[in-house]
Amino acid sequence: MAPSEIASGSSPTTTPLTEGNPTLNGIETKSSTGDKSEMQGQAKEVNGTKGTAKVAEVSQNERLSGAELKKRAKAEKVARRAQGKQEKQPPPPVEAGAGAKKLDTGKEAAKKGNAVPGPSTPGSKGHHKQTGSTNTMLQKPLASRPAQPQVAPPAPQPKKESKNVALFGHLYGQPRRTTIAGAGKDVHPAVLALGLQMSNYVICGSNARCVTTLLVFKRVIESYTTPPQNSLPRHLASHLSPQIDYLVSCRPLSVSMGNAIRWLKVEISDIDPDTPEQNAKHDLCDAIDNFIRERITVADQVIALSAAEKVQDGDVILTFAKSSIVQQTLVEANRRGTKFRVIVIDSRPLFEGKHLARALADLGLEVQYSLIHAIGHAVKDATKVFLGAHAMMSNGRLYSRVGTAIVAMMAKESDVPVIVCCESVKFSDKVALDSIVTNEVAPPHELTIAGDNTTSLSKWRDTPNLQLLNLMYDVTPPEYINMVVTEYGSLPPSSVPVVHRLSTNS
């Protein structure tokens, strides 16, 4: 065929693509021998950044089999994926002087790669990885940030040492309130004064706290006015709640106070809603007076008369701290003309026994005063031991001022009878096995001597590994108690729950 016929419009002869033919980006092509220069130009364009579009135009004029199209698509997919990964990876910071050299080196490598295309098999991935790396190298180098000076981390603050004893950690609550700051607006002024007096031990002792609390609640009831759309039985109980919460924040309630408050709430709930307000308030005030008279005042008189009969001429009565009912018993025995001697054992930090010793000495009684560390010698001269009580538990254990258990144990060791004087209002339905689960922790600074900075405990807060524990009560087992004198008579410790049920039901 003449060359003129080929130029006049006859199409070039094409043959099926084979593995031995040269490739353009994974696609095997065969061109006419007369267009070799045009073929080389296309190869250069394919190796550039727009090679994929050129291959697509060439492939439209080629007839490819299904397997070859599949290989081509797979190769293009792998190339796009590789290029996407390289674009996501930020190039390392390049210095200004070395950036131009690296850029020139990248261009020379790209030119060399485009000038001499190496043979590849169908589906080869090497050419696309080279194209992607060339694009990455052609990117503009990022300017490096100036190095920031490293700042040394702040020195860790030393952890503040806890001054709470871990064994009694469950007893530590909020510190005692010593001022009226932060008190609720619904708290009665008389309750505010009472709380501070209890917190500062101006009013101390279970009976004194119970009686004073009931008298203050009587004043609260007298000044109470039922709001509109409310009834006295429902609203008065909620009105007493902030008063009780304030007293608890000053000092935990005693067992007798808890029993008295529960009784008062029952009395309020039993009021008929149709009763006029003034009559209902008058009835409540009378009920409070009767409770104080019957459960405390008259009960103390009955117990004092009964216990005084057990004091005989020549007895040496040993007592611990100060109990109002024990004091009444000794005063009653002295009034009867019984000749006896009293040993008062006391302990820090309250020194309550000083007040008892002074009161008995003023009556003309012979009184010996010593601290608890001398109990071993004092108990040898005693013939009877009279103890007061903060509460009597249902299992017959005595819950009283800390140090009471030591006195009772020493008396039992010396075969000295131990007699406990306790009103039924102090009986509790709770069970106490030790003085760890239930107790009251007083402020530890009370153990230090106020105003004396020369003692070893004056700076106890700044002394490492030093903790002060100021417990208020302890528990005495029933086997160290011979008798419990109540207004219901003298009974063994095991009969405490029976008397508690009788007093509660009545």
PDB file of C-alpha atoms in Angstrom, residues 123-404:
ATOM      1  CA  GLY A 123      -1.124  -3.775  36.626  1.00  0.00           C
ATOM      2  CA  SER A 124       2.282  -2.514  37.731  1.00  0.00           C
ATOM      3  CA  LYS A 125       2.204  -0.019  40.637  1.00  0.00           C
ATOM      4  CA  GLY A 126       5.725   1.295  40.493  1.00  0.00           C
ATOM      5  CA  HIS A 127       5.059   4.129  38.021  1.00  0.00           C
ATOM      6  CA  HIS A 128       2.170   5.545  40.047  1.00  0.00           C
ATOM      7  CA  LYS A 129       4.180   5.508  43.249  1.00  0.00           C
ATOM      8  CA  GLN A 130       6.937   7.427  41.433  1.00  0.00           C
ATOM      9  CA  THR A 131       4.420  10.002  40.196  1.00  0.00           C
ATOM     10  CA  GLY A 132       2.986  10.431  43.686  1.00  0.00           C
ATOM     11  CA  SER A 133       6.408  10.855  45.252  1.00  0.00           C
ATOM     12  CA  THR A 134       7.307  13.423  42.594  1.00  0.00           C
ATOM     13  CA  ASN A 135       4.203  15.443  43.429  1.00  0.00           C
ATOM     14  CA  THR A 136       5.089  15.365  47.096  1.00  0.00           C
ATOM     15  CA  MET A 137       8.591  16.574  46.450  1.00  0.00           C
ATOM     16  CA  LEU A 138       7.325  19.406  44.274  1.00  0.00           C
ATOM     17  CA  GLN A 139       5.246  20.769  47.143  1.00  0.00           C
ATOM     18  CA  LYS A 140       6.342  24.016  48.751  1.00  0.00           C
ATOM     19  CA  PRO A 141       8.422  23.326  51.877  1.00  0.00           C
ATOM     20  CA  LEU A 142       6.797  24.325  55.179  1.00  0.00           C
ATOM     21  CA  ALA A 143       8.450  26.989  57.256  1.00  0.00           C
ATOM     22  CA  SER A 144       9.806  25.588  60.516  1.00  0.00           C
ATOM     23  CA  ARG A 145       8.530  27.061  63.780  1.00  0.00           C
ATOM     24  CA  PRO A 146      11.035  28.609  66.147  1.00  0.00           C
ATOM     25  CA  ALA A 147      11.856  26.307  69.040  1.00  0.00           C
ATOM     26  CA  GLN A 148      10.018  27.356  72.175  1.00  0.00           C
ATOM     27  CA  PRO A 149      12.005  27.457  75.406  1.00  0.00           C
ATOM     28  CA  GLN A 150      11.109  24.559  77.669  1.00  0.00           C
ATOM     29  CA  VAL A 151       9.577  25.713  80.936  1.00  0.00           C
ATOM     30  CA  ALA A 152      10.260  23.561  83.948  1.00  0.00           C
ATOM     31  CA  PRO A 153       7.020  22.105  85.413  1.00  0.00           C
ATOM     32  CA  PRO A 154       5.978  23.576  88.763  1.00  0.00           C
ATOM     33  CA  ALA A 155       7.175  21.676  91.765  1.00  0.00           C
ATOM     34  CA  PRO A 156       4.407  19.452  93.193  1.00  0.00           C
ATOM     35  CA  GLN A 157       2.913  20.779  96.375  1.00  0.00           C
ATOM     36  CA  PRO A 158       3.423  18.469  99.360  1.00  0.00           C
ATOM     37  CA  LYS A 159       0.217  16.671 100.276  1.00  0.00           C
ATOM     38  CA  LYS A 160      -1.295  17.994 103.467  1.00  0.00           C
ATOM     39  CA  GLU A 161      -1.224  15.374 106.169  1.00  0.00           C
ATOM     40  CA  SER A 162      -4.607  14.337 107.543  1.00  0.00           C
ATOM     41  CA  LYS A 163      -4.963  14.802 111.271  1.00  0.00           C
ATOM     42  CA  ASN A 164      -7.927  12.411 111.526  1.00  0.00           C
ATOM     43  CA  VAL A 165      -7.388   8.982 113.028  1.00  0.00           C
ATOM     44  CA  ALA A 166      -8.150   6.470 110.280  1.00  0.00           C
ATOM     45  CA  LEU A 167      -9.841   3.931 112.587  1.00  0.00           C
ATOM     46  CA  PHE A 168     -12.444   6.527 113.588  1.00  0.00           C
ATOM     47  CA  GLY A 169     -12.664   8.201 110.186  1.00  0.00           C
ATOM     48  CA  HIS A 170     -16.405   7.466 109.945  1.00  0.00           C
ATOM     49  CA  LEU A 171     -17.054   9.588 113.040  1.00  0.00           C
ATOM     50  CA  TYR A 172     -15.507  12.750 111.625  1.00  0.00           C
ATOM     51  CA  GLY A 173     -18.227  14.884 110.125  1.00  0.00           C
ATOM     52  CA  GLN A 174     -18.524  18.601 109.769  1.00  0.00           C
ATOM     53  CA  PRO A 175     -16.665  20.544 112.467  1.00  0.00           C
ATOM     54  CA  ARG A 176     -18.715  21.830 115.331  1.00  0.00           C
ATOM     55  CA  ARG A 177     -20.477  25.104 114.846  1.00  0.00           C
ATOM     56  CA  THR A 178     -19.086  27.748 117.154  1.00  0.00           C
ATOM     57  CA  THR A 179     -20.910  30.789 115.755  1.00  0.00           C
ATOM     58  CA  ILE A 180     -24.361  31.518 114.404  1.00  0.00           C
ATOM     59  CA  ALA A 181     -22.938  32.492 111.000  1.00  0.00           C
ATOM     60  CA  GLY A 182     -24.688  30.585 108.236  1.00  0.00           C
ATOM     61  CA  ALA A 183     -27.661  29.565 110.335  1.00  0.00           C
ATOM     62  CA  GLY A 184     -31.019  29.372 108.590  1.00  0.00           C
ATOM     63  CA  LYS A 185     -33.474  32.203 108.818  1.00  0.00           C
ATOM     64  CA  ASP A 186     -36.121  29.858 110.259  1.00  0.00           C
ATOM     65  CA  VAL A 187     -34.037  29.013 113.322  1.00  0.00           C
ATOM     66  CA  HIS A 188     -35.493  30.512 116.491  1.00  0.00           C
ATOM     67  CA  PRO A 189     -33.207  32.872 118.476  1.00  0.00           C
ATOM     68  CA  ALA A 190     -33.557  30.675 121.565  1.00  0.00           C
ATOM     69  CA  VAL A 191     -32.348  27.693 119.531  1.00  0.00           C
ATOM     70  CA  LEU A 192     -29.360  29.709 118.290  1.00  0.00           C
ATOM     71  CA  ALA A 193     -28.311  30.469 121.865  1.00  0.00           C
ATOM     72  CA  LEU A 194     -28.864  26.876 122.994  1.00  0.00           C
ATOM     73  CA  GLY A 195     -26.699  25.455 120.223  1.00  0.00           C
ATOM     74  CA  LEU A 196     -23.748  27.671 121.130  1.00  0.00           C
ATOM     75  CA  GLN A 197     -24.118  26.813 124.816  1.00  0.00           C
ATOM     76  CA  MET A 198     -24.018  23.101 124.033  1.00  0.00           C
ATOM     77  CA  SER A 199     -21.054  23.492 121.708  1.00  0.00           C
ATOM     78  CA  ASN A 200     -19.045  25.313 124.399  1.00  0.00           C
ATOM     79  CA  TYR A 201     -20.097  22.868 127.190  1.00  0.00           C
ATOM     80  CA  VAL A 202     -21.947  25.579 129.042  1.00  0.00           C
ATOM     81  CA  ILE A 203     -24.851  23.142 129.114  1.00  0.00           C
ATOM     82  CA  CYS A 204     -23.349  19.680 129.603  1.00  0.00           C
ATOM     83  CA  GLY A 205     -24.814  16.385 130.678  1.00  0.00           C
ATOM     84  CA  SER A 206     -27.522  14.240 129.128  1.00  0.00           C
ATOM     85  CA  ASN A 207     -30.357  15.337 131.435  1.00  0.00           C
ATOM     86  CA  ALA A 208     -29.473  19.032 131.278  1.00  0.00           C
ATOM     87  CA  ARG A 209     -29.337  19.003 127.480  1.00  0.00           C
ATOM     88  CA  CYS A 210     -32.628  17.122 127.194  1.00  0.00           C
ATOM     89  CA  VAL A 211     -34.544  19.396 129.574  1.00  0.00           C
ATOM     90  CA  THR A 212     -33.154  22.586 128.026  1.00  0.00           C
ATOM     91  CA  THR A 213     -34.001  21.385 124.522  1.00  0.00           C
ATOM     92  CA  LEU A 214     -37.608  20.679 125.449  1.00  0.00           C
ATOM     93  CA  LEU A 215     -37.960  24.073 127.138  1.00  0.00           C
ATOM     94  CA  VAL A 216     -36.558  25.832 124.065  1.00  0.00           C
ATOM     95  CA  PHE A 217     -38.937  23.911 121.796  1.00  0.00           C
ATOM     96  CA  LYS A 218     -41.738  25.028 124.060  1.00  0.00           C
ATOM     97  CA  ARG A 219     -40.799  28.640 123.306  1.00  0.00           C
ATOM     98  CA  VAL A 220     -40.671  27.835 119.594  1.00  0.00           C
ATOM     99  CA  ILE A 221     -44.189  26.420 119.734  1.00  0.00           C
ATOM    100  CA  GLU A 222     -45.511  29.416 121.662  1.00  0.00           C
ATOM    101  CA  SER A 223     -44.209  31.834 119.013  1.00  0.00           C
ATOM    102  CA  TYR A 224     -45.359  29.641 116.123  1.00  0.00           C
ATOM    103  CA  THR A 225     -48.140  30.728 113.763  1.00  0.00           C
ATOM    104  CA  THR A 226     -49.651  28.356 111.246  1.00  0.00           C
ATOM    105  CA  PRO A 227     -49.342  29.716 107.678  1.00  0.00           C
ATOM    106  CA  PRO A 228     -52.491  30.027 105.543  1.00  0.00           C
ATOM    107  CA  GLN A 229     -53.640  26.909 103.703  1.00  0.00           C
ATOM    108  CA  ASN A 230     -51.754  24.716 106.215  1.00  0.00           C
ATOM    109  CA  SER A 231     -52.627  22.727 109.297  1.00  0.00           C
ATOM    110  CA  LEU A 232     -50.673  22.804 112.549  1.00  0.00           C
ATOM    111  CA  PRO A 233     -49.996  19.033 112.807  1.00  0.00           C
ATOM    112  CA  ARG A 234     -48.398  18.951 109.362  1.00  0.00           C
ATOM    113  CA  HIS A 235     -46.537  22.233 109.275  1.00  0.00           C
ATOM    114  CA  LEU A 236     -45.244  22.397 112.852  1.00  0.00           C
ATOM    115  CA  ALA A 237     -43.256  19.182 112.468  1.00  0.00           C
ATOM    116  CA  SER A 238     -41.510  20.586 109.383  1.00  0.00           C
ATOM    117  CA  HIS A 239     -40.958  23.879 111.231  1.00  0.00           C
ATOM    118  CA  LEU A 240     -39.030  22.024 113.945  1.00  0.00           C
ATOM    119  CA  SER A 241     -36.703  20.330 111.439  1.00  0.00           C
ATOM    120  CA  PRO A 242     -34.350  23.339 110.903  1.00  0.00           C
ATOM    121  CA  GLN A 243     -34.202  23.827 114.665  1.00  0.00           C
ATOM    122  CA  ILE A 244     -33.079  20.231 115.154  1.00  0.00           C
ATOM    123  CA  ASP A 245     -30.580  20.422 112.284  1.00  0.00           C
ATOM    124  CA  TYR A 246     -28.970  23.477 113.830  1.00  0.00           C
ATOM    125  CA  LEU A 247     -28.592  21.743 117.198  1.00  0.00           C
ATOM    126  CA  VAL A 248     -27.010  18.722 115.510  1.00  0.00           C
ATOM    127  CA  SER A 249     -24.488  20.975 113.748  1.00  0.00           C
ATOM    128  CA  CYS A 250     -23.444  22.357 117.124  1.00  0.00           C
ATOM    129  CA  ARG A 251     -23.194  18.955 118.817  1.00  0.00           C
ATOM    130  CA  PRO A 252     -24.684  15.513 118.151  1.00  0.00           C
ATOM    131  CA  LEU A 253     -27.923  14.784 119.973  1.00  0.00           C
ATOM    132  CA  SER A 254     -27.822  12.638 123.073  1.00  0.00           C
ATOM    133  CA  VAL A 255     -29.945   9.484 123.339  1.00  0.00           C
ATOM    134  CA  SER A 256     -32.356  11.172 125.755  1.00  0.00           C
ATOM    135  CA  MET A 257     -32.729  14.152 123.387  1.00  0.00           C
ATOM    136  CA  GLY A 258     -33.495  11.819 120.507  1.00  0.00           C
ATOM    137  CA  ASN A 259     -36.151   9.994 122.526  1.00  0.00           C
ATOM    138  CA  ALA A 260     -37.703  13.279 123.628  1.00  0.00           C
ATOM    139  CA  ILE A 261     -37.809  14.698 120.087  1.00  0.00           C
ATOM    140  CA  ARG A 262     -39.441  11.524 118.737  1.00  0.00           C
ATOM    141  CA  TRP A 263     -42.017  11.721 121.497  1.00  0.00           C
ATOM    142  CA  LEU A 264     -42.737  15.370 120.678  1.00  0.00           C
ATOM    143  CA  LYS A 265     -43.269  14.610 116.983  1.00  0.00           C
ATOM    144  CA  VAL A 266     -45.751  11.882 117.869  1.00  0.00           C
ATOM    145  CA  GLU A 267     -47.635  14.319 120.089  1.00  0.00           C
ATOM    146  CA  ILE A 268     -47.811  16.854 117.268  1.00  0.00           C
ATOM    147  CA  SER A 269     -49.084  14.285 114.773  1.00  0.00           C
ATOM    148  CA  ASP A 270     -51.845  13.194 117.199  1.00  0.00           C
ATOM    149  CA  ILE A 271     -53.389  16.680 117.320  1.00  0.00           C
ATOM    150  CA  ASP A 272     -56.797  16.918 115.691  1.00  0.00           C
ATOM    151  CA  PRO A 273     -56.615  19.264 112.654  1.00  0.00           C
ATOM    152  CA  ASP A 274     -59.940  20.802 113.701  1.00  0.00           C
ATOM    153  CA  THR A 275     -58.517  21.905 117.042  1.00  0.00           C
ATOM    154  CA  PRO A 276     -58.032  25.699 117.256  1.00  0.00           C
ATOM    155  CA  GLU A 277     -54.420  26.772 117.019  1.00  0.00           C
ATOM    156  CA  GLN A 278     -54.216  28.352 120.462  1.00  0.00           C
ATOM    157  CA  ASN A 279     -55.691  25.278 122.142  1.00  0.00           C
ATOM    158  CA  ALA A 280     -53.348  22.957 120.251  1.00  0.00           C
ATOM    159  CA  LYS A 281     -50.289  25.009 121.212  1.00  0.00           C
ATOM    160  CA  HIS A 282     -51.438  25.108 124.840  1.00  0.00           C
ATOM    161  CA  ASP A 283     -51.883  21.323 124.893  1.00  0.00           C
ATOM    162  CA  LEU A 284     -48.414  20.772 123.444  1.00  0.00           C
ATOM    163  CA  CYS A 285     -46.786  23.029 126.019  1.00  0.00           C
ATOM    164  CA  ASP A 286     -48.565  21.189 128.837  1.00  0.00           C
ATOM    165  CA  ALA A 287     -47.446  17.859 127.376  1.00  0.00           C
ATOM    166  CA  ILE A 288     -43.828  19.047 127.354  1.00  0.00           C
ATOM    167  CA  ASP A 289     -44.044  20.119 130.983  1.00  0.00           C
ATOM    168  CA  ASN A 290     -45.540  16.760 131.959  1.00  0.00           C
ATOM    169  CA  PHE A 291     -42.815  14.891 130.076  1.00  0.00           C
ATOM    170  CA  ILE A 292     -40.054  16.797 131.877  1.00  0.00           C
ATOM    171  CA  ARG A 293     -41.721  16.343 135.235  1.00  0.00           C
ATOM    172  CA  GLU A 294     -42.556  12.640 134.928  1.00  0.00           C
ATOM    173  CA  ARG A 295     -39.693  11.236 132.840  1.00  0.00           C
ATOM    174  CA  ILE A 296     -36.827  13.291 134.272  1.00  0.00           C
ATOM    175  CA  THR A 297     -37.573  15.291 137.438  1.00  0.00           C
ATOM    176  CA  VAL A 298     -39.717  12.765 139.304  1.00  0.00           C
ATOM    177  CA  ALA A 299     -37.714   9.864 137.868  1.00  0.00           C
ATOM    178  CA  ASP A 300     -34.532  11.362 139.295  1.00  0.00           C
ATOM    179  CA  GLN A 301     -36.147  11.737 142.711  1.00  0.00           C
ATOM    180  CA  VAL A 302     -37.318   8.132 142.736  1.00  0.00           C
ATOM    181  CA  ILE A 303     -33.902   6.853 141.642  1.00  0.00           C
ATOM    182  CA  ALA A 304     -32.111   9.007 144.233  1.00  0.00           C
ATOM    183  CA  LEU A 305     -34.329   7.688 147.047  1.00  0.00           C
ATOM    184  CA  SER A 306     -33.828   4.095 145.955  1.00  0.00           C
ATOM    185  CA  ALA A 307     -30.064   4.362 145.455  1.00  0.00           C
ATOM    186  CA  ALA A 308     -29.542   6.295 148.712  1.00  0.00           C
ATOM    187  CA  GLU A 309     -30.831   3.296 150.636  1.00  0.00           C
ATOM    188  CA  LYS A 310     -27.832   1.322 149.414  1.00  0.00           C
ATOM    189  CA  VAL A 311     -25.393   3.754 151.052  1.00  0.00           C
ATOM    190  CA  GLN A 312     -24.543   2.657 154.608  1.00  0.00           C
ATOM    191  CA  ASP A 313     -22.507   4.105 157.402  1.00  0.00           C
ATOM    192  CA  GLY A 314     -18.780   3.779 156.850  1.00  0.00           C
ATOM    193  CA  ASP A 315     -19.066   3.276 153.098  1.00  0.00           C
ATOM    194  CA  VAL A 316     -16.541   4.754 150.711  1.00  0.00           C
ATOM    195  CA  ILE A 317     -18.416   5.683 147.529  1.00  0.00           C
ATOM    196  CA  LEU A 318     -16.341   5.988 144.376  1.00  0.00           C
ATOM    197  CA  THR A 319     -17.756   7.809 141.382  1.00  0.00           C
ATOM    198  CA  PHE A 320     -16.429   8.993 138.041  1.00  0.00           C
ATOM    199  CA  ALA A 321     -16.762  12.487 136.515  1.00  0.00           C
ATOM    200  CA  LYS A 322     -20.065  14.181 137.273  1.00  0.00           C
ATOM    201  CA  SER A 323     -23.569  12.738 137.025  1.00  0.00           C
ATOM    202  CA  SER A 324     -26.581  14.734 138.157  1.00  0.00           C
ATOM    203  CA  ILE A 325     -28.437  11.646 139.364  1.00  0.00           C
ATOM    204  CA  VAL A 326     -25.399  10.368 141.309  1.00  0.00           C
ATOM    205  CA  GLN A 327     -25.035  13.785 142.888  1.00  0.00           C
ATOM    206  CA  GLN A 328     -28.703  13.715 143.985  1.00  0.00           C
ATOM    207  CA  THR A 329     -28.191  10.224 145.424  1.00  0.00           C
ATOM    208  CA  LEU A 330     -25.224  11.286 147.523  1.00  0.00           C
ATOM    209  CA  VAL A 331     -27.003  14.440 148.662  1.00  0.00           C
ATOM    210  CA  GLU A 332     -30.042  12.358 149.696  1.00  0.00           C
ATOM    211  CA  ALA A 333     -27.856   9.910 151.621  1.00  0.00           C
ATOM    212  CA  ASN A 334     -26.151  12.793 153.422  1.00  0.00           C
ATOM    213  CA  ARG A 335     -29.554  14.330 154.229  1.00  0.00           C
ATOM    214  CA  ARG A 336     -30.564  11.079 155.905  1.00  0.00           C
ATOM    215  CA  GLY A 337     -27.549  11.350 158.190  1.00  0.00           C
ATOM    216  CA  THR A 338     -25.528   8.497 156.712  1.00  0.00           C
ATOM    217  CA  LYS A 339     -21.796   8.776 157.432  1.00  0.00           C
ATOM    218  CA  PHE A 340     -19.751   7.983 154.353  1.00  0.00           C
ATOM    219  CA  ARG A 341     -16.809   9.233 152.306  1.00  0.00           C
ATOM    220  CA  VAL A 342     -16.637  10.037 148.584  1.00  0.00           C
ATOM    221  CA  ILE A 343     -13.816   9.490 146.091  1.00  0.00           C
ATOM    222  CA  VAL A 344     -14.214  11.444 142.856  1.00  0.00           C
ATOM    223  CA  ILE A 345     -12.214  10.204 139.874  1.00  0.00           C
ATOM    224  CA  ASP A 346     -11.848  12.698 137.061  1.00  0.00           C
ATOM    225  CA  SER A 347     -10.198  12.939 133.624  1.00  0.00           C
ATOM    226  CA  ARG A 348      -9.296  15.442 130.984  1.00  0.00           C
ATOM    227  CA  PRO A 349     -10.306  17.491 129.112  1.00  0.00           C
ATOM    228  CA  LEU A 350     -13.611  18.528 130.709  1.00  0.00           C
ATOM    229  CA  PHE A 351     -12.725  17.886 134.390  1.00  0.00           C
ATOM    230  CA  GLU A 352     -16.404  17.535 135.270  1.00  0.00           C
ATOM    231  CA  GLY A 353     -15.517  15.875 138.560  1.00  0.00           C
ATOM    232  CA  LYS A 354     -14.262  19.184 139.924  1.00  0.00           C
ATOM    233  CA  HIS A 355     -17.787  20.558 140.020  1.00  0.00           C
ATOM    234  CA  LEU A 356     -19.072  17.459 141.825  1.00  0.00           C
ATOM    235  CA  ALA A 357     -16.252  17.477 144.348  1.00  0.00           C
ATOM    236  CA  ARG A 358     -16.797  21.163 145.100  1.00  0.00           C
ATOM    237  CA  ALA A 359     -20.588  20.712 145.496  1.00  0.00           C
ATOM    238  CA  LEU A 360     -20.211  17.743 147.870  1.00  0.00           C
ATOM    239  CA  ALA A 361     -17.489  19.472 149.873  1.00  0.00           C
ATOM    240  CA  ASP A 362     -19.778  22.472 150.359  1.00  0.00           C
ATOM    241  CA  LEU A 363     -22.316  20.102 151.970  1.00  0.00           C
ATOM    242  CA  GLY A 364     -19.741  18.988 154.537  1.00  0.00           C
ATOM    243  CA  LEU A 365     -18.893  15.613 152.996  1.00  0.00           C
ATOM    244  CA  GLU A 366     -15.367  14.258 153.052  1.00  0.00           C
ATOM    245  CA  VAL A 367     -14.233  14.188 149.435  1.00  0.00           C
ATOM    246  CA  GLN A 368     -11.082  12.791 147.842  1.00  0.00           C
ATOM    247  CA  TYR A 369     -10.315  13.975 144.303  1.00  0.00           C
ATOM    248  CA  SER A 370      -7.888  12.324 141.920  1.00  0.00           C
ATOM    249  CA  LEU A 371      -7.425  11.748 138.221  1.00  0.00           C
ATOM    250  CA  ILE A 372      -8.069   8.483 136.449  1.00  0.00           C
ATOM    251  CA  HIS A 373      -4.448   7.384 136.452  1.00  0.00           C
ATOM    252  CA  ALA A 374      -4.815   6.845 140.253  1.00  0.00           C
ATOM    253  CA  ILE A 375      -7.822   4.530 139.921  1.00  0.00           C
ATOM    254  CA  GLY A 376      -5.733   1.480 140.854  1.00  0.00           C
ATOM    255  CA  HIS A 377      -5.028   2.906 144.321  1.00  0.00           C
ATOM    256  CA  ALA A 378      -8.356   4.647 144.865  1.00  0.00           C
ATOM    257  CA  VAL A 379     -10.462   1.556 144.156  1.00  0.00           C
ATOM    258  CA  LYS A 380      -8.753  -0.358 146.981  1.00  0.00           C
ATOM    259  CA  ASP A 381     -10.436   1.898 149.541  1.00  0.00           C
ATOM    260  CA  ALA A 382     -13.873   1.912 147.882  1.00  0.00           C
ATOM    261  CA  THR A 383     -16.792  -0.207 149.060  1.00  0.00           C
ATOM    262  CA  LYS A 384     -19.284   0.733 146.320  1.00  0.00           C
ATOM    263  CA  VAL A 385     -19.065   2.379 142.903  1.00  0.00           C
ATOM    264  CA  PHE A 386     -21.878   4.651 141.677  1.00  0.00           C
ATOM    265  CA  LEU A 387     -21.853   5.543 137.996  1.00  0.00           C
ATOM    266  CA  GLY A 388     -24.026   7.739 135.845  1.00  0.00           C
ATOM    267  CA  ALA A 389     -25.079   6.885 132.306  1.00  0.00           C
ATOM    268  CA  HIS A 390     -25.381   8.621 129.000  1.00  0.00           C
ATOM    269  CA  ALA A 391     -27.447   5.702 127.683  1.00  0.00           C
ATOM    270  CA  MET A 392     -28.204   2.043 128.315  1.00  0.00           C
ATOM    271  CA  MET A 393     -28.200  -0.146 125.211  1.00  0.00           C
ATOM    272  CA  SER A 394     -30.568  -3.020 124.525  1.00  0.00           C
ATOM    273  CA  ASN A 395     -27.813  -5.575 125.038  1.00  0.00           C
ATOM    274  CA  GLY A 396     -27.235  -4.280 128.587  1.00  0.00           C
ATOM    275  CA  ARG A 397     -24.076  -2.302 127.852  1.00  0.00           C
ATOM    276  CA  LEU A 398     -23.443   1.044 129.497  1.00  0.00           C
ATOM    277  CA  TYR A 399     -22.690   3.962 127.179  1.00  0.00           C
ATOM    278  CA  SER A 400     -21.158   6.735 129.270  1.00  0.00           C
ATOM    279  CA  ARG A 401     -18.341   9.257 129.559  1.00  0.00           C
ATOM    280  CA  VAL A 402     -15.011   7.908 128.327  1.00  0.00           C
ATOM    281  CA  GLY A 403     -13.132   6.349 131.252  1.00  0.00           C
ATOM    282  CA  THR A 404     -16.217   4.759 132.798  1.00  0.00           C
TER     283      THR A 404
END
